[in-house]
mmCIF file of C-alpha atoms in Angstrom:
data_model
loop_
_atom_site.group_PDB
_atom_site.id
_atom_site.type_symbol
_atom_site.label_atom_id
_atom_site.label_comp_id
_atom_site.label_asym_id
_atom_site.label_seq_id
_atom_site.Cartn_x
_atom_site.Cartn_y
_atom_site.Cartn_z
ATOM 1 C CA LEU A 1 35.044 114.149 124.233
ATOM 2 C CA LEU A 2 36.835 116.968 125.991
ATOM 3 C CA TYR A 3 40.324 116.552 127.354
ATOM 4 C CA HIS A 4 42.642 119.239 128.565
ATOM 5 C CA ILE A 5 45.754 117.793 126.973
ATOM 6 C CA SER A 6 49.126 119.383 127.415
ATOM 7 C CA THR A 7 50.947 119.995 124.147
ATOM 8 C CA LYS A 8 53.818 118.022 125.714
ATOM 9 C CA MET A 9 51.557 114.976 125.906
ATOM 10 C CA SER A 10 51.910 112.675 122.897
ATOM 11 C CA ILE A 11 48.887 110.403 122.557
ATOM 12 C CA ASP A 12 48.671 107.429 120.223
ATOM 13 C CA THR A 13 45.644 107.423 117.885
ATOM 14 C CA ARG A 14 44.544 104.048 119.291
ATOM 15 C CA HIS A 15 44.422 105.528 122.811
ATOM 16 C CA LYS A 16 42.262 108.412 121.576
ATOM 17 C CA THR A 17 39.926 106.023 119.764
ATOM 18 C CA LEU A 18 39.598 103.731 122.786
ATOM 19 C CA ALA A 19 38.927 106.759 125.035
ATOM 20 C CA ARG A 20 36.234 107.968 122.619
ATOM 21 C CA PHE A 21 34.603 104.502 122.545
ATOM 22 C CA LEU A 22 34.665 104.232 126.358
ATOM 23 C CA ALA A 23 33.384 107.744 127.131
ATOM 24 C CA GLY A 24 29.652 107.988 127.687
ATOM 25 C CA GLU A 25 26.711 106.559 129.546
ATOM 26 C CA PHE A 26 25.718 102.945 129.245
ATOM 27 C CA ASP A 27 23.049 100.679 130.695
ATOM 28 C CA ASN A 28 21.962 97.086 130.438
ATOM 29 C CA GLY A 29 18.204 97.720 130.436
ATOM 30 C CA GLU A 30 17.457 95.353 127.546
ATOM 31 C CA GLN A 31 19.532 92.562 129.108
ATOM 32 C CA ALA A 32 17.891 93.107 132.530
ATOM 33 C CA ARG A 33 14.388 93.000 131.022
ATOM 34 C CA GLU A 34 15.170 89.812 129.078
ATOM 35 C CA ASN A 35 16.792 88.047 132.067
ATOM 36 C CA PRO A 36 15.546 89.698 135.281
ATOM 37 C CA ALA A 37 16.544 86.727 137.435
ATOM 38 C CA TRP A 38 20.190 87.126 136.368
ATOM 39 C CA PHE A 39 20.679 90.847 135.772
ATOM 40 C CA VAL A 40 19.888 94.004 137.727
ATOM 41 C CA HIS A 41 19.317 97.079 135.569
ATOM 42 C CA ILE A 42 22.580 99.054 135.971
ATOM 43 C CA HIS A 43 23.615 102.464 134.665
ATOM 44 C CA LEU A 44 27.339 103.022 133.996
ATOM 45 C CA TRP A 45 29.130 106.314 133.424
ATOM 46 C CA HIS A 46 32.590 106.729 131.904
ATOM 47 C CA ARG A 47 33.683 110.380 132.117
ATOM 48 C CA PRO A 48 36.949 111.718 130.656
ATOM 49 C CA LEU A 49 39.085 113.195 133.421
ATOM 50 C CA PRO A 50 40.045 116.872 133.186
ATOM 51 C CA ILE A 51 43.719 115.985 133.850
ATOM 52 C CA PRO A 52 46.019 113.256 132.563
ATOM 53 C CA ILE A 53 46.979 110.569 135.075
ATOM 54 C CA ASP A 54 50.659 109.604 135.004
ATOM 55 C CA GLY A 55 50.780 111.505 131.683
ATOM 56 C CA HIS A 56 48.025 109.391 130.088
ATOM 57 C CA LEU A 57 44.370 109.738 129.113
ATOM 58 C CA ALA A 58 42.066 108.554 131.890
ATOM 59 C CA LEU A 59 38.359 108.116 132.544
ATOM 60 C CA PHE A 60 36.281 108.123 135.719
ATOM 61 C CA ALA A 61 33.916 105.146 135.997
ATOM 62 C CA GLU A 62 30.922 104.815 138.289
ATOM 63 C CA GLN A 63 27.770 102.761 138.261
ATOM 64 C CA ALA A 64 24.384 102.761 139.979
ATOM 65 C CA PRO A 65 21.198 100.711 139.961
ATOM 66 C CA ALA A 66 18.861 102.281 137.366
ATOM 67 C CA LEU A 67 16.104 102.607 139.997
ATOM 68 C CA LYS A 68 18.484 104.320 142.462
ATOM 69 C CA LEU A 69 20.727 106.569 140.360
ATOM 70 C CA GLN A 70 21.313 108.713 143.459
ATOM 71 C CA GLN A 71 23.144 105.734 145.047
ATOM 72 C CA PRO A 72 26.206 105.261 142.819
ATOM 73 C CA TYR A 73 29.013 102.894 143.763
ATOM 74 C CA ARG A 74 32.245 101.323 142.489
ATOM 75 C CA GLN A 75 34.056 104.554 141.646
ATOM 76 C CA ARG A 76 37.346 103.936 139.836
ATOM 77 C CA VAL A 77 39.670 105.423 137.245
ATOM 78 C CA LEU A 78 40.782 103.735 134.027
ATOM 79 C CA VAL A 79 44.205 104.912 132.815
ATOM 80 C CA LEU A 80 44.983 104.184 129.139
ATOM 81 C CA LYS A 81 48.666 103.363 128.652
ATOM 82 C CA PRO A 82 50.891 101.658 126.108
ATOM 83 C CA GLY A 83 50.731 97.913 126.610
ATOM 84 C CA GLU A 84 53.484 95.584 127.673
ATOM 85 C CA VAL A 85 52.111 92.561 125.799
ATOM 86 C CA SER A 86 49.494 94.216 123.580
ATOM 87 C CA PRO A 87 49.385 97.689 121.979
ATOM 88 C CA LEU A 88 47.195 99.122 124.762
ATOM 89 C CA ARG A 89 46.826 98.616 128.489
ATOM 90 C CA VAL A 90 44.206 99.790 130.984
ATOM 91 C CA GLU A 91 45.311 100.232 134.583
ATOM 92 C CA TYR A 92 42.681 100.774 137.257
ATOM 93 C CA LYS A 93 43.087 103.131 140.180
ATOM 94 C CA ALA A 94 40.967 103.563 143.313
ATOM 95 C CA PHE A 95 40.069 106.707 145.206
ATOM 96 C CA ARG A 96 41.619 107.337 148.612
ATOM 97 C CA GLU A 97 38.316 109.019 149.564
ATOM 98 C CA PRO A 98 35.604 107.612 147.254
ATOM 99 C CA GLU A 99 32.862 109.673 148.929
ATOM 100 C CA LYS A 100 34.556 112.868 147.718
ATOM 101 C CA PHE A 101 33.788 111.935 144.102
ATOM 102 C CA LYS A 102 30.589 109.943 144.605
ATOM 103 C CA GLY A 103 28.021 111.043 142.033
ATOM 104 C CA ALA A 104 30.563 112.392 139.519
ATOM 105 C CA GLY A 105 29.143 110.088 136.846
ATOM 106 C CA ALA A 106 25.935 112.123 136.745
ATOM 107 C CA ASN A 107 27.669 115.324 137.897
ATOM 108 C CA PRO A 108 31.101 115.453 136.198
ATOM 109 C CA GLN A 109 31.834 118.915 137.658
ATOM 110 C CA LEU A 110 32.829 117.025 140.831
ATOM 111 C CA LEU A 111 35.917 115.828 138.936
ATOM 112 C CA GLU A 112 37.280 119.364 138.470
ATOM 113 C CA SER A 113 39.026 119.226 141.851
ATOM 114 C CA LEU A 114 40.636 115.815 141.178
ATOM 115 C CA THR A 115 44.404 115.517 141.586
ATOM 116 C CA GLN A 116 46.681 112.505 141.176
ATOM 117 C CA GLU A 117 47.072 112.464 144.966
ATOM 118 C CA ASP A 118 43.378 111.511 145.224
ATOM 119 C CA LEU A 119 44.158 108.166 143.567
ATOM 120 C CA GLU A 120 45.911 104.988 144.605
ATOM 121 C CA ASP A 121 47.118 102.047 142.568
ATOM 122 C CA LEU A 122 45.157 98.816 142.420
ATOM 123 C CA PRO A 123 47.905 96.221 141.895
ATOM 124 C CA GLY A 124 46.814 93.427 139.581
ATOM 125 C CA CYS A 125 43.881 95.458 138.240
ATOM 126 C CA VAL A 126 45.098 95.716 134.658
ATOM 127 C CA LEU A 127 43.844 94.727 131.239
ATOM 128 C CA GLU A 128 45.750 94.153 128.017
ATOM 129 C CA VAL A 129 43.774 95.583 125.100
ATOM 130 C CA SER A 130 43.858 94.445 121.487
ATOM 131 C CA ASP A 131 42.106 95.959 118.484
ATOM 132 C CA ARG A 132 40.188 93.236 116.667
ATOM 133 C CA ALA A 133 38.743 94.777 113.507
ATOM 134 C CA GLY A 134 37.517 97.946 115.237
ATOM 135 C CA VAL A 135 36.501 96.264 118.486
ATOM 136 C CA PHE A 136 38.794 96.847 121.462
ATOM 137 C CA VAL A 137 38.937 93.669 123.532
ATOM 138 C CA ALA A 138 40.332 94.066 127.058
ATOM 139 C CA GLU A 139 41.388 90.993 128.996
ATOM 140 C CA PRO A 140 43.443 90.465 132.146
ATOM 141 C CA PRO A 141 46.960 89.151 131.651
ATOM 142 C CA GLU A 142 47.397 85.528 132.661
ATOM 143 C CA GLY A 143 47.648 85.217 136.436
ATOM 144 C CA ALA A 144 46.428 88.768 137.153
ATOM 145 C CA LYS A 145 44.475 89.027 140.385
ATOM 146 C CA CYS A 146 42.567 92.268 141.014
ATOM 147 C CA CYS A 147 41.810 92.687 144.730
ATOM 148 C CA PHE A 148 40.708 95.680 146.774
ATOM 149 C CA GLN A 149 39.336 96.473 150.226
ATOM 150 C CA TYR A 150 35.632 97.244 150.628
ATOM 151 C CA ASP A 151 33.665 97.342 153.874
ATOM 152 C CA GLY A 152 36.697 95.966 155.713
ATOM 153 C CA LYS A 153 36.865 92.867 153.509
ATOM 154 C CA THR A 154 39.109 91.829 150.652
ATOM 155 C CA ARG A 155 37.149 91.698 147.410
ATOM 156 C CA GLN A 156 38.295 90.277 144.098
ATOM 157 C CA VAL A 157 37.011 91.207 140.669
ATOM 158 C CA GLU A 158 37.808 89.685 137.307
ATOM 159 C CA LEU A 159 37.844 92.503 134.768
ATOM 160 C CA GLY A 160 37.206 92.605 131.037
ATOM 161 C CA PHE A 161 35.358 94.538 128.355
ATOM 162 C CA GLU A 162 34.743 95.039 124.654
ATOM 163 C CA ALA A 163 34.326 98.557 123.273
ATOM 164 C CA SER A 164 33.480 99.730 119.778
ATOM 165 C CA ALA A 165 31.663 102.675 118.220
ATOM 166 C CA GLY A 166 28.285 102.793 119.960
ATOM 167 C CA ARG A 167 28.699 99.636 122.055
ATOM 168 C CA PHE A 168 30.278 98.716 125.379
ATOM 169 C CA ARG A 169 30.165 95.231 126.899
ATOM 170 C CA SER A 170 31.467 94.619 130.416
ATOM 171 C CA PHE A 171 32.555 91.194 131.591
ATOM 172 C CA ASP A 172 33.380 92.245 135.169
ATOM 173 C CA ARG A 173 32.471 89.747 137.830
ATOM 174 C CA GLY A 174 33.054 89.419 141.524
ATOM 175 C CA ILE A 175 35.042 86.431 142.751
ATOM 176 C CA ASP A 176 35.241 84.916 146.211
ATOM 177 C CA PRO A 177 39.010 85.281 146.888
ATOM 178 C CA GLU A 178 39.030 82.132 149.032
ATOM 179 C CA THR A 179 37.066 79.729 146.806
ATOM 180 C CA GLY A 180 37.371 81.325 143.332
ATOM 181 C CA ARG A 181 33.578 81.057 142.919
ATOM 182 C CA GLY A 182 31.691 83.768 141.064
ATOM 183 C CA LEU A 183 29.635 86.036 143.342
ATOM 184 C CA TRP A 184 28.123 88.569 140.937
ATOM 185 C CA GLY A 185 28.368 89.854 137.381
ATOM 186 C CA ALA A 186 29.071 88.229 134.048
ATOM 187 C CA LEU A 187 28.921 84.472 133.938
#
């Protein structure tokens, strides 16, 4: 895990551990093979950013269908901050120009030109993170509503994950903002 951390930057041990657990490449191949009607085989990259965001550790996230790794989507940045309710908090940011960084999961050199000006806040896209016996559990605060624009439409996603040494479980799922019905992802 390589970060270019300023000596002025004080980072809590829990933030470093969570960043180490999140960094890497993940896929759900076993789950997709066991339940092909419910799950598409997805590859997920979490890459440490070469710069801190708002003075905090951050990771680039991107995913792609395993059969079409050259077609990544859902680029975002996870910023690890001190929590308001729990010890840790993850705030998500979007890219102003996602195409500029498309493919950085497989080709992290694309992130070398990243600046904070390339990012924009995603209000409501936050997770409170607790450490439960070595497993970081990230859940949205009560009432949080994570919405963003995609293809000219408002999309909503319910976020969540568990991360530990050698394991990452995502509970992200798309929600119809008008009906609240699940559209894709974890049931």
